[in-house]
CSV table of C-alpha atoms in Angstrom, one decimal:
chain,number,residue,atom,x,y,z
A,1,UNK,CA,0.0,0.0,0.0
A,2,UNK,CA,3.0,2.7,0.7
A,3,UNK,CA,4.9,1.7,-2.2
A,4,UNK,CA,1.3,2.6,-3.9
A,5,UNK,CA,1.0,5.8,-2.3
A,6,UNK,CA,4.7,6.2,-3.6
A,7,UNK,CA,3.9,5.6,-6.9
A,8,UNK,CA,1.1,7.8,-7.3
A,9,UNK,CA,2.8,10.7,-5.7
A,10,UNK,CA,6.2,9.9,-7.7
A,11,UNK,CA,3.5,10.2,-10.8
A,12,UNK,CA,1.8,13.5,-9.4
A,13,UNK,CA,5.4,15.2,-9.2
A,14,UNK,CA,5.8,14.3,-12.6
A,15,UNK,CA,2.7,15.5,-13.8
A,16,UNK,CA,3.2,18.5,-11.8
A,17,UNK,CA,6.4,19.1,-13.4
A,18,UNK,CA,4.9,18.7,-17.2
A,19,UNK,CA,2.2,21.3,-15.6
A,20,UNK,CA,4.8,23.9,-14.8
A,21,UNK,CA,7.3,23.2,-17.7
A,22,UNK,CA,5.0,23.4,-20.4
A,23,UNK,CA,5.7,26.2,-22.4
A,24,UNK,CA,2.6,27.0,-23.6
A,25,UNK,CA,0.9,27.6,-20.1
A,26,UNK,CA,3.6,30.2,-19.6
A,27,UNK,CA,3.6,31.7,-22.7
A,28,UNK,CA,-0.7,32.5,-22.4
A,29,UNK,CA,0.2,33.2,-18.7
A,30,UNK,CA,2.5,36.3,-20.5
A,31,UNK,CA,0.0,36.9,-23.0
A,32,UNK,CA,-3.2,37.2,-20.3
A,33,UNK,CA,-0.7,39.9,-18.2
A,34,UNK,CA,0.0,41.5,-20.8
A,35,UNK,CA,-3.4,42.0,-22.3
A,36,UNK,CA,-4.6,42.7,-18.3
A,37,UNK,CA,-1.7,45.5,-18.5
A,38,UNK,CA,-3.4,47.2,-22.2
A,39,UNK,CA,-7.2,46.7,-20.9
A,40,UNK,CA,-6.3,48.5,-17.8
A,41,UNK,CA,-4.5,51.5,-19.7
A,42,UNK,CA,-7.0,51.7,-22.5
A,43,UNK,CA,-9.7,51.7,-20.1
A,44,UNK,CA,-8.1,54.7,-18.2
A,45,UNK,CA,-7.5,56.5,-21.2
A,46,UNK,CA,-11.0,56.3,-22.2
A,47,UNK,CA,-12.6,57.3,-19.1
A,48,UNK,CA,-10.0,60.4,-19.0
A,49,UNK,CA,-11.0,61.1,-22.7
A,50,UNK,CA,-14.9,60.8,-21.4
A,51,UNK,CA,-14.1,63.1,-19.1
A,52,UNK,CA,-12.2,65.8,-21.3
A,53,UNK,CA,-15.1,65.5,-23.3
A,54,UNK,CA,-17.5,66.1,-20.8
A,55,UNK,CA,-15.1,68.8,-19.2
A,56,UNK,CA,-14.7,70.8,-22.9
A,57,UNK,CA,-18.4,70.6,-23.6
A,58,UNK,CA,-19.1,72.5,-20.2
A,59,UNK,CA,-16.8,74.6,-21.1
A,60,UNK,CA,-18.1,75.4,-24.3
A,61,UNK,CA,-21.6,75.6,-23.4
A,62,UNK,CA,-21.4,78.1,-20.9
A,63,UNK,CA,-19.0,80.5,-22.9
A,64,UNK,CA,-20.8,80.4,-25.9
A,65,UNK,CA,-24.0,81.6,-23.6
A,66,UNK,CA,-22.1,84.2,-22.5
A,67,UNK,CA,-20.8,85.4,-25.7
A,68,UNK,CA,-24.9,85.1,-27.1
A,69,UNK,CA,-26.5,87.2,-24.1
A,70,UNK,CA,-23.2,89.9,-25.2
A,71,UNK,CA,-24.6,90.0,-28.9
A,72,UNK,CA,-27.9,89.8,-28.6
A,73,UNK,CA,-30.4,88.8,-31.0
A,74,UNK,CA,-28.1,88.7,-34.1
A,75,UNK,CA,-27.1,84.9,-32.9
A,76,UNK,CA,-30.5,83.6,-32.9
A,77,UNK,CA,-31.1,85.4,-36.3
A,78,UNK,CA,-28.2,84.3,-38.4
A,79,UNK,CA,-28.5,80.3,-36.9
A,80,UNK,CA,-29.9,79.4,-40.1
A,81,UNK,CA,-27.6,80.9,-42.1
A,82,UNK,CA,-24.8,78.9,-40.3
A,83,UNK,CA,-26.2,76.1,-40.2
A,84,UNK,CA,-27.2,75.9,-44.4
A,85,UNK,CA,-23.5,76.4,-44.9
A,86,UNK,CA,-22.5,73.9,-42.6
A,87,UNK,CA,-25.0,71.6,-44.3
A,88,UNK,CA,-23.4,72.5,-47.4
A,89,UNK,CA,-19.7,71.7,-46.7
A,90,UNK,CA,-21.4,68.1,-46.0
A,91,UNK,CA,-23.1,67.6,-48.8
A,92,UNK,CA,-20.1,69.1,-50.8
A,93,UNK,CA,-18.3,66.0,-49.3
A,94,UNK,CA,-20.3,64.0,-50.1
A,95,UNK,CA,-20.6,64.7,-53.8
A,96,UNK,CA,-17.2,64.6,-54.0
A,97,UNK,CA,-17.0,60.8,-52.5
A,98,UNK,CA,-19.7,60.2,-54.7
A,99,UNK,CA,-17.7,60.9,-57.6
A,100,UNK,CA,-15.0,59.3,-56.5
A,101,UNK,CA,-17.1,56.2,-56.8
A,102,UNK,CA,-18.2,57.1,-59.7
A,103,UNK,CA,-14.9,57.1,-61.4
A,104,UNK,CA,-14.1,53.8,-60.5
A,105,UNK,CA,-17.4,52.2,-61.4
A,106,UNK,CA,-16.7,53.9,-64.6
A,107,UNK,CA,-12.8,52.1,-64.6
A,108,UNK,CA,-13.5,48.8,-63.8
A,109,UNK,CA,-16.6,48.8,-66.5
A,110,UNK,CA,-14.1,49.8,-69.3
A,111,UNK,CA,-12.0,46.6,-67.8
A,112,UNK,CA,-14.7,44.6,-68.0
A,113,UNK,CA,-15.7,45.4,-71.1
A,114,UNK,CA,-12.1,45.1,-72.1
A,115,UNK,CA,-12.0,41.4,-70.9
A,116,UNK,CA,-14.8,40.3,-72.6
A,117,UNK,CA,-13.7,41.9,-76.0
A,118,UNK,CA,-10.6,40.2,-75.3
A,119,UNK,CA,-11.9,36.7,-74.7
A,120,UNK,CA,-13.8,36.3,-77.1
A,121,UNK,CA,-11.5,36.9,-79.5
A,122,UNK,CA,-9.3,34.7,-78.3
A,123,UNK,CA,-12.5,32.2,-78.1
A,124,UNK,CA,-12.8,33.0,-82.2
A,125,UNK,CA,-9.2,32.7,-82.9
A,126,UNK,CA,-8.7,29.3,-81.1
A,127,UNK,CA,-11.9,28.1,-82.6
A,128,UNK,CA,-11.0,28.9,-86.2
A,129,UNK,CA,-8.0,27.5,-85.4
A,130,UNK,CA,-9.3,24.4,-84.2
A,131,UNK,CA,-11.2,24.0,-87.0
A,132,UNK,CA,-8.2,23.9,-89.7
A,133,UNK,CA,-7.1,21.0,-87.1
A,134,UNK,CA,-9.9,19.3,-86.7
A,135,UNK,CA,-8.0,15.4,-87.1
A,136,UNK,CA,-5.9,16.4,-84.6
A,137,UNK,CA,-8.3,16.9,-81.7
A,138,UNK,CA,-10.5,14.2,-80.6
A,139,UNK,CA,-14.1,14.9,-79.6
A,140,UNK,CA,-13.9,14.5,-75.9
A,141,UNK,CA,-11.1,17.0,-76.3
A,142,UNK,CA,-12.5,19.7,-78.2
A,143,UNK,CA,-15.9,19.7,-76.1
A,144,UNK,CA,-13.9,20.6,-73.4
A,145,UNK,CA,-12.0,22.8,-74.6
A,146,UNK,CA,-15.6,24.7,-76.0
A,147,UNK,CA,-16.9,24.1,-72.1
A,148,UNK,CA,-13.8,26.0,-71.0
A,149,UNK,CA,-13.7,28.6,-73.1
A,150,UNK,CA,-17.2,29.2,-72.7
A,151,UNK,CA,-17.2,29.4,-68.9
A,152,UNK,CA,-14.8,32.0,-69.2
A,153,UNK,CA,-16.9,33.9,-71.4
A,154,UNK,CA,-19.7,33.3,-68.7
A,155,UNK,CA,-17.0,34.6,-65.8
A,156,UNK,CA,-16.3,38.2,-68.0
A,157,UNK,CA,-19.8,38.6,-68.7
A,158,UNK,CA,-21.0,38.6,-65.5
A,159,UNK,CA,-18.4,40.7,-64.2
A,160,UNK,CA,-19.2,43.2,-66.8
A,161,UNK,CA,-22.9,42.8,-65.9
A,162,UNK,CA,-21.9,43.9,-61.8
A,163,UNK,CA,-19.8,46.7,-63.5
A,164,UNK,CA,-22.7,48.1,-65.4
A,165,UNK,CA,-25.1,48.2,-62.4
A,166,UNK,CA,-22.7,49.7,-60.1
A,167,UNK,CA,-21.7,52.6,-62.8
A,168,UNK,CA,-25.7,53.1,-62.7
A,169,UNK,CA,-25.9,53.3,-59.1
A,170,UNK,CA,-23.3,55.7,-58.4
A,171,UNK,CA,-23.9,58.1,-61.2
A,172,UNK,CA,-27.6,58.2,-60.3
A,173,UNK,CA,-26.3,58.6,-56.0
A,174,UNK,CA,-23.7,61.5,-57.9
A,175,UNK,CA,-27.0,63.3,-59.6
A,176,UNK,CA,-28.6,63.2,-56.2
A,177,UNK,CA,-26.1,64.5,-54.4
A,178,UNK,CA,-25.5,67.2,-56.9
A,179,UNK,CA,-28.9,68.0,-57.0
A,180,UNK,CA,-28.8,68.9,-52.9
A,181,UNK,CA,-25.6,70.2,-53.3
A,182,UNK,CA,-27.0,73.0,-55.8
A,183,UNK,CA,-30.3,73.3,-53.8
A,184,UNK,CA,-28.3,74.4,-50.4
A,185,UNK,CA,-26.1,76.4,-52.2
A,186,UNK,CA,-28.8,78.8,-53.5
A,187,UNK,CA,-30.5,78.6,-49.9
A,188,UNK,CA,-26.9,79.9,-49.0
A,189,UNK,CA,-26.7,82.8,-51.4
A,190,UNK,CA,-30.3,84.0,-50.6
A,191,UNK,CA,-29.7,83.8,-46.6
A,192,UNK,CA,-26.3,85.7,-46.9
A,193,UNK,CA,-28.2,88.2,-48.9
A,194,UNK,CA,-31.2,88.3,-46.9
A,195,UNK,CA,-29.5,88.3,-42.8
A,196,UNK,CA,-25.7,90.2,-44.1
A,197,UNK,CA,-25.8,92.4,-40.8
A,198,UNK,CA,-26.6,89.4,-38.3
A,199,UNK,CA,-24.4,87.5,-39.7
A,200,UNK,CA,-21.6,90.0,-39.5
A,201,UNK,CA,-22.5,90.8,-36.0
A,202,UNK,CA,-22.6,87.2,-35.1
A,203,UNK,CA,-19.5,85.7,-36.4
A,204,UNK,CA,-17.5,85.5,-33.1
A,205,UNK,CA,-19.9,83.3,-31.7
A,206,UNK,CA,-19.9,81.1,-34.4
A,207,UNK,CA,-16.1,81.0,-35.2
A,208,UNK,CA,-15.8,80.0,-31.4
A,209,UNK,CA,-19.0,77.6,-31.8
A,210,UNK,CA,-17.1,76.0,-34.6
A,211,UNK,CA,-13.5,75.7,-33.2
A,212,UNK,CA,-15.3,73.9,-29.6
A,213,UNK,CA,-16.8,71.4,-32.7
A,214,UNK,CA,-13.3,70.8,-34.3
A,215,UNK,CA,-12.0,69.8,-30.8
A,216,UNK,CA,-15.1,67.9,-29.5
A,217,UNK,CA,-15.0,65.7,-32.8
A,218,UNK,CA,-11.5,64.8,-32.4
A,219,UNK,CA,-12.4,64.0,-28.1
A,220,UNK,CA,-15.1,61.8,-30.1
A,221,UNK,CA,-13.1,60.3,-32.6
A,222,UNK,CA,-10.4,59.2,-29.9
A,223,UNK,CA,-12.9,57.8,-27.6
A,224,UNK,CA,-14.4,55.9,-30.3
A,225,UNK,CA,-10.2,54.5,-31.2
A,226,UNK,CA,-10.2,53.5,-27.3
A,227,UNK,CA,-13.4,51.7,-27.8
A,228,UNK,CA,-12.6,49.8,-30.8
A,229,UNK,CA,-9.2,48.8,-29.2
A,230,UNK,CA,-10.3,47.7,-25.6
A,231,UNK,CA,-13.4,45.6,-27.5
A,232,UNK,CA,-10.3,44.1,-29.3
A,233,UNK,CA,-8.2,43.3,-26.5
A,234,UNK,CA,-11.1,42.1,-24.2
A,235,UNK,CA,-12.0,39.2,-27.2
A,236,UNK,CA,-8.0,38.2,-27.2
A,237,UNK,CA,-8.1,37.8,-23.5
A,238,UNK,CA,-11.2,35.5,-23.8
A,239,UNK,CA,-9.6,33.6,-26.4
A,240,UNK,CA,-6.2,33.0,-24.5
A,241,UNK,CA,-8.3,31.9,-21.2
A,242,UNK,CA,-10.0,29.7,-24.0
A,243,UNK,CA,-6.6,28.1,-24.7
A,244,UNK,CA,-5.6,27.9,-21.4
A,245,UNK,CA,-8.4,25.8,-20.7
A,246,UNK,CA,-7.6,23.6,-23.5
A,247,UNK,CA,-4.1,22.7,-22.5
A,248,UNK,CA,-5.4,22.1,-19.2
A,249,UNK,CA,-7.6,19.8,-20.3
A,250,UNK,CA,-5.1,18.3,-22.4
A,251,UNK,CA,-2.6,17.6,-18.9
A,252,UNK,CA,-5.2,16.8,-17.4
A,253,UNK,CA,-5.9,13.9,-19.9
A,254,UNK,CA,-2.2,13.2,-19.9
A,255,UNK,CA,-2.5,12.6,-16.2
A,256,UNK,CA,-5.0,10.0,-16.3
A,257,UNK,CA,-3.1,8.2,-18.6
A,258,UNK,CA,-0.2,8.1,-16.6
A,259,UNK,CA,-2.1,7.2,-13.3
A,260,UNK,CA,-4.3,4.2,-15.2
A,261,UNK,CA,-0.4,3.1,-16.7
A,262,UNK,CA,0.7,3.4,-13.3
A,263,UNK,CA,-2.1,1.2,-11.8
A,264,UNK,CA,-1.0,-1.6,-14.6
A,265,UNK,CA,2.2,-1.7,-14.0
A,266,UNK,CA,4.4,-4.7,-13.2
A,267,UNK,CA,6.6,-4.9,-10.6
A,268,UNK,CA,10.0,-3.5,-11.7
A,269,UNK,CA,13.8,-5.7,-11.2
A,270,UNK,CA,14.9,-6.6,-7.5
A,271,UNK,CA,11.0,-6.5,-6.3
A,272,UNK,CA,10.4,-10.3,-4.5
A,273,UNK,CA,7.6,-11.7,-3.3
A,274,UNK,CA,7.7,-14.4,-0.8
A,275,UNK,CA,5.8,-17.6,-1.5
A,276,UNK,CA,3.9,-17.5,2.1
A,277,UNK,CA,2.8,-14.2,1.3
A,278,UNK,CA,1.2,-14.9,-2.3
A,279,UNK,CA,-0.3,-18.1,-0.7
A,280,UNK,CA,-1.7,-15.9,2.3
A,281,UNK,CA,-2.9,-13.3,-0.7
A,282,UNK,CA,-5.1,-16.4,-2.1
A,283,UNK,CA,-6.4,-17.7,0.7
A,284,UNK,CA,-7.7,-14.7,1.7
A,285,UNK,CA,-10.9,-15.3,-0.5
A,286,UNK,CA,-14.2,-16.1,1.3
A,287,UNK,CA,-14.2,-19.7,2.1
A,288,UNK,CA,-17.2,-22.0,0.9
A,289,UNK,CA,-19.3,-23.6,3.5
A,290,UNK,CA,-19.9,-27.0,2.5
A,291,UNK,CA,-20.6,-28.8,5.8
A,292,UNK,CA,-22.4,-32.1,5.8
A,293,UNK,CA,-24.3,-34.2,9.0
A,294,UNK,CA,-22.0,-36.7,8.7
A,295,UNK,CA,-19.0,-34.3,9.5
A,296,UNK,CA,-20.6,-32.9,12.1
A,297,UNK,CA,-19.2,-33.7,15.5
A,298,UNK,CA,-19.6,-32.1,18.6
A,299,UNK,CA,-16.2,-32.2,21.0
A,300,UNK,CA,-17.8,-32.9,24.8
A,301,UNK,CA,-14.9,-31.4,27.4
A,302,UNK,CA,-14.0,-34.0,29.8
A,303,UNK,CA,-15.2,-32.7,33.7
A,304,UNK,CA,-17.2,-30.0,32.3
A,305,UNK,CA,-21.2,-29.0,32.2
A,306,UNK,CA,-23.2,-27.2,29.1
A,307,UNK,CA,-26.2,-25.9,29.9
A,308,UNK,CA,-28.8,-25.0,26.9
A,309,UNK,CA,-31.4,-22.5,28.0
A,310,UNK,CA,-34.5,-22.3,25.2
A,311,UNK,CA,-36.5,-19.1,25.3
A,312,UNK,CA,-39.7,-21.2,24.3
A,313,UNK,CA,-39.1,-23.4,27.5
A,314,UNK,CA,-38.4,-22.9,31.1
A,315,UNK,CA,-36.1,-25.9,31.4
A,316,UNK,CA,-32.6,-26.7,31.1
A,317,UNK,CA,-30.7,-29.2,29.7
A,318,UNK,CA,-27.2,-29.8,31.8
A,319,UNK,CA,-24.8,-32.2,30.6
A,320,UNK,CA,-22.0,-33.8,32.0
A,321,UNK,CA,-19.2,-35.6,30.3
A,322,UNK,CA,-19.8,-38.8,32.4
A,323,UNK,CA,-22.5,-39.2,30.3
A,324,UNK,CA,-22.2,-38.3,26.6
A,325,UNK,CA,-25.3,-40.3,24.8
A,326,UNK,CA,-27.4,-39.3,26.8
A,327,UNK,CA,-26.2,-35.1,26.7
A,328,UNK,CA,-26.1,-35.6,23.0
A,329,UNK,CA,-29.9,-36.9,22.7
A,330,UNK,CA,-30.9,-34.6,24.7
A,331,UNK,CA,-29.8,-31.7,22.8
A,332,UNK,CA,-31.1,-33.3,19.8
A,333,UNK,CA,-34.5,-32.7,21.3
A,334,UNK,CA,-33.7,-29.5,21.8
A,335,UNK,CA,-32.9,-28.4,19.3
A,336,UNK,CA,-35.8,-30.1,17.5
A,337,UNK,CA,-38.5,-28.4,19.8
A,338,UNK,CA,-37.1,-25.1,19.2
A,339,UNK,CA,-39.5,-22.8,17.1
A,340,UNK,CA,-38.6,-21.4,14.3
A,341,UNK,CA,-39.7,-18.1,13.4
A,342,UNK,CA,-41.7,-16.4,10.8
A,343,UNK,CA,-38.3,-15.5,8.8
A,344,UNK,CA,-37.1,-19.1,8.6
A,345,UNK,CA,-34.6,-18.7,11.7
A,346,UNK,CA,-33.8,-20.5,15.5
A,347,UNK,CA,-34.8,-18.8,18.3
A,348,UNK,CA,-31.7,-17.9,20.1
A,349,UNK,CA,-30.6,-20.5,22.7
A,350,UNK,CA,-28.6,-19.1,25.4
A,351,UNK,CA,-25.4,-20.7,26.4
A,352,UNK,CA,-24.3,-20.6,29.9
């Protein structure tokens, strides 16, 4: 049993050992602290950014009030103007990006159309040259060669297809645009010529509404970076507990296997058993009761007295060893006129 326990605590070192040598566990160990580290830091970065952006807004708010209730009325008068040129600078962008995409609708449909133009061709020249050799090619050959060709004619024609609806989507997004672009742009022109001394009057506020919204959108656009990054860094530190678990599972497979081996194993060179011993190990099984009448005897101590007390009777039966027969039949009797009960066993017979 100790040299067991030995065993199996020789094997647990072992396994142990494997645990903490592995390289792997130790090189997601690094990986999780060093994640933990970048978490932690973009996380404080963003809530200091959150708070800068709270901080600024504040700050803007209330000194933009202050710079309305100095100028009056103008403010509220030339908003709209402000705002219809602001609305213009977007849509001005976005006509531009409109015909960016445009352009390159317009490029890869020339393409297109140049690679179909191209292939077929090719498809006509290999076919007329096919048919000058037509001994040389044998049936099986040439319908695949048409089957080949002829997917590839089916490849440039779709592509060309995708091309063409694209070119139409973004030159009909371009017109729209345009169209805006031109209808704010009038709106512009008539509100300039319609509100000139408001908007004269009113251009400090707006110069210093408009810086506060340069440095608010950048805040914005940082805190969004932060986001993006600690959303990344949280899904690699679930996937490196994820491989963590994996290897463990994995030594932890490997040390079953070595505990089952070590369960099976033989006894190693030098290791004796004595004879006695494996003869003691054998008969250590339950023995079989296989006890006849005949061999029953009943050893009767010279000098001495049994007595035999039965619960169901208020004798007792004392024997002597001067007279064996007649002890012997009378604990026959006994025995014989003892009840047995409702489970199928004797009623206990005292002994004294």
């Amino acid at each position: 049993m100790n040299d067991l326990k030995k065993a199996m605590n020789g094997d647990d070192e072992s396994d142990d050992d494997l645990e903490t040598l592995d390289p792997r566990v130790k090189q997601q160990l690094e990986t999780l602290n060093q994640l933990t580290e970048r978490i932690n830091l973009l996380e404080k970065r963003f809530e200091e950014s959150n708070a800068m952006f709270r901080c600024v807004l504040n700050e803007s708010s209330d000194k933009l009030k202050i710079i309305a209730r100095h100028l009056g009325k103008c403010v509220k008068e030339a908003r709209p103007f402000y705002e219809t040129k602001r609305k213009t600078k977007e849509l001005q962008l976005k006509c531009q990006r409109a015909a960016i995409n445009y352009e390159k609708a317009c490029q890869l449909y020339e393409q297109s159309k140049e690679t179909i133009n191209l292939t077929e061709e090719r498809f006509a020249a290999h076919k007329q040259r096919a048919e000058f050799k037509k001994n040389d090619f044998e049936p099986n050959e040439r319908r695949d060669f048409d089957n080949t060709w002829q997917e590839m004619l089916n490849q440039a024609t779709a592509k060309l297809t995708s091309a063409e609806i694209m070119k139409r989507e973004s030159e009909l997004k371009h017109e729209r645009c345009m169209h805006l672009f031109r209808e704010s742009e009038e709106r512009l022109n008539l509100l300039e010529k319609q509100l000139k001394t408001s908007i004269k009057k009113s251009r400090p506020y707006f110069e210093e509404q408009n810086k506060f919204h340069l440095r608010l959108s950048a805040i914005k656009a940082e805190i969004e970076t932060l986001s993006k990054e600690i959303t990344e860094s949280k899904n690699a530190y679930s996937m490196t507990l994820k491989n963590l678990e994996k290897i463990s599972e994995e030594i932890h497979e490997k040390r079953n296997r070595s505990f089952l081996k070590s369960l099976k194993r033989e006894p190693g060179v030098g290791a004796e058993m004595n004879d006695c011993n494996i003869s003691e190990t054998n008969d250590c099984s339950v023995p079989e009761l296989n006890v006849s009448s005949s061999r029953c005897q009943m050893q009767l101590i010279p000098k001495s007295k049994v007595v035999f007390e039965s619960p169901s009777f208020n004798s007792s039966l004392t024997c002597s060893s001067d007279d064996d027969s007649l002890c012997f039949n009378n604990l026959s009797s006994t025995l014989e006129s003892s009840k047995i009960s409702d489970e199928g066993a004797f009623e206990e017979i005292n002994l004294d």
